[in-house]
Amino acid sequence: MEQEKQRLIIPFIGLNEGIHRFEFKIDSSFFGQFDYSIIEKGEFKIKVEFEKKKNLFNLYFKLKGKITANCDRCLAPLTMKVKGEESLIVKFGETTYNETDEIKVISPAEYELDLAEDVYQFVHTLMPNKVKHEKKKDCDPKIIEQLEKLTTKKASTEVDPRWEGLSQFKDKSE
Ligand SMILES: [Zn+2]
């Protein structure tokens, strides 16, 4: 049996028009339920301001937490604080799909909103592009040393003869 997924549900069908507030907490098991997640560990508090209107919903998210991922430079696990704000518009259409990152369409047959996928995306959007220890000296020194050996070796031995030929040609033509 498939393990039950952690969902972040807003049961909108029972709500009056107007603003409603929700709070969710996610932890490492949340990230673990997505295949290929680069986040190994993490915990977040998510505050959602949910505005129910007649034909659409406006959602405003505040996310705050920390994640652990591997440093791009030394591959050691690195924990960083992440926070930010995101918004989402939900409108009704024939089927349920994501029109863009900010617009979600749901079928009129739906009665609740599962924000798990959206929150997962938001956390990735808020993450820095490169996960790296701030300073090189904070990285695992053994790994850095090995990597540097590898790259200098590569640079000195791997010269493609075709490029050598080209560079001679270039020299003559100048
Ligand atoms: Zn590092």
PDB file of C-alpha atoms and ligand atoms in Angstrom:
ATOM      1  CA  MET A   1       0.000   0.000   0.000  1.00  0.00           C
ATOM      2  CA  GLU A   2       1.251   3.430  -0.851  1.00  0.00           C
ATOM      3  CA  GLN A   3       2.184   5.531   2.149  1.00  0.00           C
ATOM      4  CA  GLU A   4      -0.314   8.266   2.731  1.00  0.00           C
ATOM      5  CA  LYS A   5       1.005  11.596   1.572  1.00  0.00           C
ATOM      6  CA  GLN A   6       1.170  14.640   3.749  1.00  0.00           C
ATOM      7  CA  ARG A   7      -1.370  17.059   2.348  1.00  0.00           C
ATOM      8  CA  LEU A   8      -2.006  20.722   3.032  1.00  0.00           C
ATOM      9  CA  ILE A   9      -5.736  21.044   2.776  1.00  0.00           C
ATOM     10  CA  ILE A  10      -8.026  24.040   2.622  1.00  0.00           C
ATOM     11  CA  PRO A  11     -11.615  22.768   2.784  1.00  0.00           C
ATOM     12  CA  PHE A  12     -13.032  25.715   0.888  1.00  0.00           C
ATOM     13  CA  ILE A  13     -16.504  24.351   0.280  1.00  0.00           C
ATOM     14  CA  GLY A  14     -17.590  25.038   3.860  1.00  0.00           C
ATOM     15  CA  LEU A  15     -16.110  28.529   4.052  1.00  0.00           C
ATOM     16  CA  ASN A  16     -17.940  31.816   3.725  1.00  0.00           C
ATOM     17  CA  GLU A  17     -16.746  34.423   1.276  1.00  0.00           C
ATOM     18  CA  GLY A  18     -14.027  36.547   2.819  1.00  0.00           C
ATOM     19  CA  ILE A  19     -10.610  36.055   4.370  1.00  0.00           C
ATOM     20  CA  HIS A  20      -9.640  32.943   6.295  1.00  0.00           C
ATOM     21  CA  ARG A  21      -6.280  32.135   7.827  1.00  0.00           C
ATOM     22  CA  PHE A  22      -4.567  28.754   7.902  1.00  0.00           C
ATOM     23  CA  GLU A  23      -1.301  27.558   9.287  1.00  0.00           C
ATOM     24  CA  PHE A  24       0.607  24.464   8.221  1.00  0.00           C
ATOM     25  CA  LYS A  25       3.786  22.791   9.324  1.00  0.00           C
ATOM     26  CA  ILE A  26       5.892  20.576   7.134  1.00  0.00           C
ATOM     27  CA  ASP A  27       8.976  18.552   7.970  1.00  0.00           C
ATOM     28  CA  SER A  28      11.444  16.199   6.329  1.00  0.00           C
ATOM     29  CA  SER A  29       8.822  13.536   5.659  1.00  0.00           C
ATOM     30  CA  PHE A  30       6.981  16.082   3.490  1.00  0.00           C
ATOM     31  CA  PHE A  31       9.995  16.526   1.191  1.00  0.00           C
ATOM     32  CA  GLY A  32      10.609  12.787   1.221  1.00  0.00           C
ATOM     33  CA  GLN A  33       7.263  12.108  -0.437  1.00  0.00           C
ATOM     34  CA  PHE A  34       8.342  13.850  -3.648  1.00  0.00           C
ATOM     35  CA  ASP A  35      10.558  11.865  -6.007  1.00  0.00           C
ATOM     36  CA  TYR A  36      13.867  13.504  -6.858  1.00  0.00           C
ATOM     37  CA  SER A  37      13.636  16.123  -4.135  1.00  0.00           C
ATOM     38  CA  ILE A  38      17.004  17.789  -3.668  1.00  0.00           C
ATOM     39  CA  ILE A  39      15.943  18.744  -0.168  1.00  0.00           C
ATOM     40  CA  GLU A  40      16.812  15.979   2.240  1.00  0.00           C
ATOM     41  CA  LYS A  41      15.704  17.625   5.406  1.00  0.00           C
ATOM     42  CA  GLY A  42      13.612  20.624   6.113  1.00  0.00           C
ATOM     43  CA  GLU A  43      10.997  22.126   8.287  1.00  0.00           C
ATOM     44  CA  PHE A  44       8.721  25.009   7.517  1.00  0.00           C
ATOM     45  CA  LYS A  45       5.887  26.955   8.983  1.00  0.00           C
ATOM     46  CA  ILE A  46       3.468  28.201   6.358  1.00  0.00           C
ATOM     47  CA  LYS A  47       0.880  30.857   6.999  1.00  0.00           C
ATOM     48  CA  VAL A  48      -1.824  31.145   4.391  1.00  0.00           C
ATOM     49  CA  GLU A  49      -4.235  33.988   3.972  1.00  0.00           C
ATOM     50  CA  PHE A  50      -7.067  32.597   1.931  1.00  0.00           C
ATOM     51  CA  GLU A  51      -9.570  34.951   0.391  1.00  0.00           C
ATOM     52  CA  LYS A  52     -12.695  33.297  -0.894  1.00  0.00           C
ATOM     53  CA  LYS A  53     -14.479  35.207  -3.608  1.00  0.00           C
ATOM     54  CA  LYS A  54     -17.429  34.138  -5.665  1.00  0.00           C
ATOM     55  CA  ASN A  55     -15.520  32.667  -8.592  1.00  0.00           C
ATOM     56  CA  LEU A  56     -11.931  32.698  -7.495  1.00  0.00           C
ATOM     57  CA  PHE A  57      -9.643  32.443  -4.501  1.00  0.00           C
ATOM     58  CA  ASN A  58      -6.674  34.636  -3.668  1.00  0.00           C
ATOM     59  CA  LEU A  59      -3.999  33.002  -1.593  1.00  0.00           C
ATOM     60  CA  TYR A  60      -1.102  34.705   0.052  1.00  0.00           C
ATOM     61  CA  PHE A  61       1.642  32.609   1.642  1.00  0.00           C
ATOM     62  CA  LYS A  62       4.302  33.378   4.192  1.00  0.00           C
ATOM     63  CA  LEU A  63       6.904  30.659   4.443  1.00  0.00           C
ATOM     64  CA  LYS A  64       9.613  30.441   7.033  1.00  0.00           C
ATOM     65  CA  GLY A  65      11.908  27.585   7.861  1.00  0.00           C
ATOM     66  CA  LYS A  66      15.130  25.816   7.146  1.00  0.00           C
ATOM     67  CA  ILE A  67      16.315  23.200   4.728  1.00  0.00           C
ATOM     68  CA  THR A  68      19.264  20.891   4.428  1.00  0.00           C
ATOM     69  CA  ALA A  69      20.730  20.179   1.014  1.00  0.00           C
ATOM     70  CA  ASN A  70      24.190  19.278  -0.245  1.00  0.00           C
ATOM     71  CA  CYS A  71      26.755  22.000  -0.894  1.00  0.00           C
ATOM     72  CA  ASP A  72      27.524  22.354  -4.625  1.00  0.00           C
ATOM     73  CA  ARG A  73      31.195  22.767  -3.888  1.00  0.00           C
ATOM     74  CA  CYS A  74      32.056  20.155  -1.257  1.00  0.00           C
ATOM     75  CA  LEU A  75      28.873  18.007  -1.250  1.00  0.00           C
ATOM     76  CA  ALA A  76      28.578  18.150   2.535  1.00  0.00           C
ATOM     77  CA  PRO A  77      25.084  18.673   3.922  1.00  0.00           C
ATOM     78  CA  LEU A  78      24.347  22.298   4.581  1.00  0.00           C
ATOM     79  CA  THR A  79      21.458  23.773   6.544  1.00  0.00           C
ATOM     80  CA  MET A  80      20.132  27.187   5.605  1.00  0.00           C
ATOM     81  CA  LYS A  81      17.326  29.406   6.677  1.00  0.00           C
ATOM     82  CA  VAL A  82      14.792  30.232   4.013  1.00  0.00           C
ATOM     83  CA  LYS A  83      11.863  32.594   4.140  1.00  0.00           C
ATOM     84  CA  GLY A  84       9.690  34.454   1.740  1.00  0.00           C
ATOM     85  CA  GLU A  85       6.265  35.267   0.443  1.00  0.00           C
ATOM     86  CA  GLU A  86       4.348  33.838  -2.483  1.00  0.00           C
ATOM     87  CA  SER A  87       0.904  34.199  -3.910  1.00  0.00           C
ATOM     88  CA  LEU A  88      -1.495  32.040  -5.845  1.00  0.00           C
ATOM     89  CA  ILE A  89      -4.766  32.614  -7.638  1.00  0.00           C
ATOM     90  CA  VAL A  90      -7.189  29.742  -7.902  1.00  0.00           C
ATOM     91  CA  LYS A  91      -9.989  29.846 -10.431  1.00  0.00           C
ATOM     92  CA  PHE A  92     -12.508  27.366 -11.735  1.00  0.00           C
ATOM     93  CA  GLY A  93     -12.234  25.635 -15.085  1.00  0.00           C
ATOM     94  CA  GLU A  94     -13.201  22.378 -16.702  1.00  0.00           C
ATOM     95  CA  THR A  95     -10.415  20.333 -15.177  1.00  0.00           C
ATOM     96  CA  THR A  96      -7.793  20.735 -12.490  1.00  0.00           C
ATOM     97  CA  TYR A  97      -4.363  21.885 -13.682  1.00  0.00           C
ATOM     98  CA  ASN A  98      -1.693  24.513 -13.072  1.00  0.00           C
ATOM     99  CA  GLU A  99      -1.985  27.289 -15.636  1.00  0.00           C
ATOM    100  CA  THR A 100       1.198  28.996 -14.436  1.00  0.00           C
ATOM    101  CA  ASP A 101       3.159  28.991 -11.182  1.00  0.00           C
ATOM    102  CA  GLU A 102       0.803  31.663  -9.907  1.00  0.00           C
ATOM    103  CA  ILE A 103      -2.495  30.484 -11.352  1.00  0.00           C
ATOM    104  CA  LYS A 104      -4.130  27.201 -10.569  1.00  0.00           C
ATOM    105  CA  VAL A 105      -7.341  26.020 -12.199  1.00  0.00           C
ATOM    106  CA  ILE A 106      -9.635  23.595 -10.435  1.00  0.00           C
ATOM    107  CA  SER A 107     -12.690  21.727 -11.547  1.00  0.00           C
ATOM    108  CA  PRO A 108     -16.077  22.723 -10.091  1.00  0.00           C
ATOM    109  CA  ALA A 109     -16.271  19.185  -8.699  1.00  0.00           C
ATOM    110  CA  GLU A 110     -13.482  19.947  -6.221  1.00  0.00           C
ATOM    111  CA  TYR A 111     -14.398  20.780  -2.651  1.00  0.00           C
ATOM    112  CA  GLU A 112     -10.992  21.196  -1.099  1.00  0.00           C
ATOM    113  CA  LEU A 113      -7.633  22.550  -2.126  1.00  0.00           C
ATOM    114  CA  ASP A 114      -4.424  20.584  -1.590  1.00  0.00           C
ATOM    115  CA  LEU A 115      -1.511  23.005  -1.480  1.00  0.00           C
ATOM    116  CA  ALA A 116       1.232  20.392  -1.047  1.00  0.00           C
ATOM    117  CA  GLU A 117       2.603  20.650  -4.615  1.00  0.00           C
ATOM    118  CA  ASP A 118       2.424  24.434  -4.567  1.00  0.00           C
ATOM    119  CA  VAL A 119       4.230  24.738  -1.267  1.00  0.00           C
ATOM    120  CA  TYR A 120       6.856  22.292  -2.505  1.00  0.00           C
ATOM    121  CA  GLN A 121       7.429  24.515  -5.555  1.00  0.00           C
ATOM    122  CA  PHE A 122       7.523  27.668  -3.446  1.00  0.00           C
ATOM    123  CA  VAL A 123      10.226  26.279  -1.192  1.00  0.00           C
ATOM    124  CA  HIS A 124      12.364  25.566  -4.266  1.00  0.00           C
ATOM    125  CA  THR A 125      11.708  29.031  -5.665  1.00  0.00           C
ATOM    126  CA  LEU A 126      12.837  30.586  -2.409  1.00  0.00           C
ATOM    127  CA  MET A 127      16.000  28.507  -2.204  1.00  0.00           C
ATOM    128  CA  PRO A 128      19.172  30.159  -3.465  1.00  0.00           C
ATOM    129  CA  ASN A 129      20.118  29.026  -6.997  1.00  0.00           C
ATOM    130  CA  LYS A 130      23.311  27.520  -5.760  1.00  0.00           C
ATOM    131  CA  VAL A 131      23.474  25.735  -2.467  1.00  0.00           C
ATOM    132  CA  LYS A 132      26.941  26.572  -1.226  1.00  0.00           C
ATOM    133  CA  HIS A 133      28.795  27.249   1.976  1.00  0.00           C
ATOM    134  CA  GLU A 134      29.131  31.015   2.088  1.00  0.00           C
ATOM    135  CA  LYS A 135      32.907  30.945   2.242  1.00  0.00           C
ATOM    136  CA  LYS A 136      35.156  28.392   0.649  1.00  0.00           C
ATOM    137  CA  LYS A 137      36.916  27.873   3.964  1.00  0.00           C
ATOM    138  CA  ASP A 138      33.632  26.653   5.453  1.00  0.00           C
ATOM    139  CA  CYS A 139      33.600  23.763   2.992  1.00  0.00           C
ATOM    140  CA  ASP A 140      34.945  20.326   3.786  1.00  0.00           C
ATOM    141  CA  PRO A 141      38.699  20.894   3.252  1.00  0.00           C
ATOM    142  CA  LYS A 142      39.454  17.287   2.293  1.00  0.00           C
ATOM    143  CA  ILE A 143      36.940  17.300  -0.526  1.00  0.00           C
ATOM    144  CA  ILE A 144      38.087  20.695  -1.800  1.00  0.00           C
ATOM    145  CA  GLU A 145      41.683  19.513  -1.897  1.00  0.00           C
ATOM    146  CA  GLN A 146      40.717  16.420  -3.883  1.00  0.00           C
ATOM    147  CA  LEU A 147      38.577  18.429  -6.287  1.00  0.00           C
ATOM    148  CA  GLU A 148      41.384  20.887  -6.904  1.00  0.00           C
ATOM    149  CA  LYS A 149      43.796  18.059  -7.667  1.00  0.00           C
ATOM    150  CA  LEU A 150      41.313  16.632 -10.133  1.00  0.00           C
ATOM    151  CA  THR A 151      40.693  19.879 -11.980  1.00  0.00           C
ATOM    152  CA  THR A 152      44.374  20.831 -12.345  1.00  0.00           C
ATOM    153  CA  LYS A 153      45.149  17.339 -13.617  1.00  0.00           C
ATOM    154  CA  LYS A 154      42.373  17.595 -16.168  1.00  0.00           C
ATOM    155  CA  ALA A 155      43.469  21.012 -17.380  1.00  0.00           C
ATOM    156  CA  SER A 156      47.076  19.955 -17.963  1.00  0.00           C
ATOM    157  CA  THR A 157      46.446  16.615 -19.671  1.00  0.00           C
ATOM    158  CA  GLU A 158      43.240  17.086 -21.590  1.00  0.00           C
ATOM    159  CA  VAL A 159      44.075  19.274 -24.542  1.00  0.00           C
ATOM    160  CA  ASP A 160      42.116  18.211 -27.555  1.00  0.00           C
ATOM    161  CA  PRO A 161      44.512  18.097 -30.555  1.00  0.00           C
ATOM    162  CA  ARG A 162      41.822  19.559 -32.809  1.00  0.00           C
ATOM    163  CA  TRP A 163      41.700  22.712 -30.713  1.00  0.00           C
ATOM    164  CA  GLU A 164      45.473  22.940 -30.779  1.00  0.00           C
ATOM    165  CA  GLY A 165      45.301  22.954 -34.551  1.00  0.00           C
ATOM    166  CA  LEU A 166      42.677  25.644 -34.530  1.00  0.00           C
ATOM    167  CA  SER A 167      44.636  27.889 -32.238  1.00  0.00           C
ATOM    168  CA  GLN A 168      47.673  27.675 -34.560  1.00  0.00           C
ATOM    169  CA  PHE A 169      45.466  28.651 -37.451  1.00  0.00           C
ATOM    170  CA  LYS A 170      44.132  31.574 -35.513  1.00  0.00           C
ATOM    171  CA  ASP A 171      47.617  32.751 -34.640  1.00  0.00           C
ATOM    172  CA  LYS A 172      48.681  32.821 -38.287  1.00  0.00           C
ATOM    173  CA  SER A 173      45.639  34.700 -39.467  1.00  0.00           C
ATOM    174  CA  GLU A 174      46.111  37.518 -37.015  1.00  0.00           C
TER     175      GLU A 174
HETATM  176 ZN    ZN B   1      30.727  23.350   0.957  1.00  0.00          ZN
END
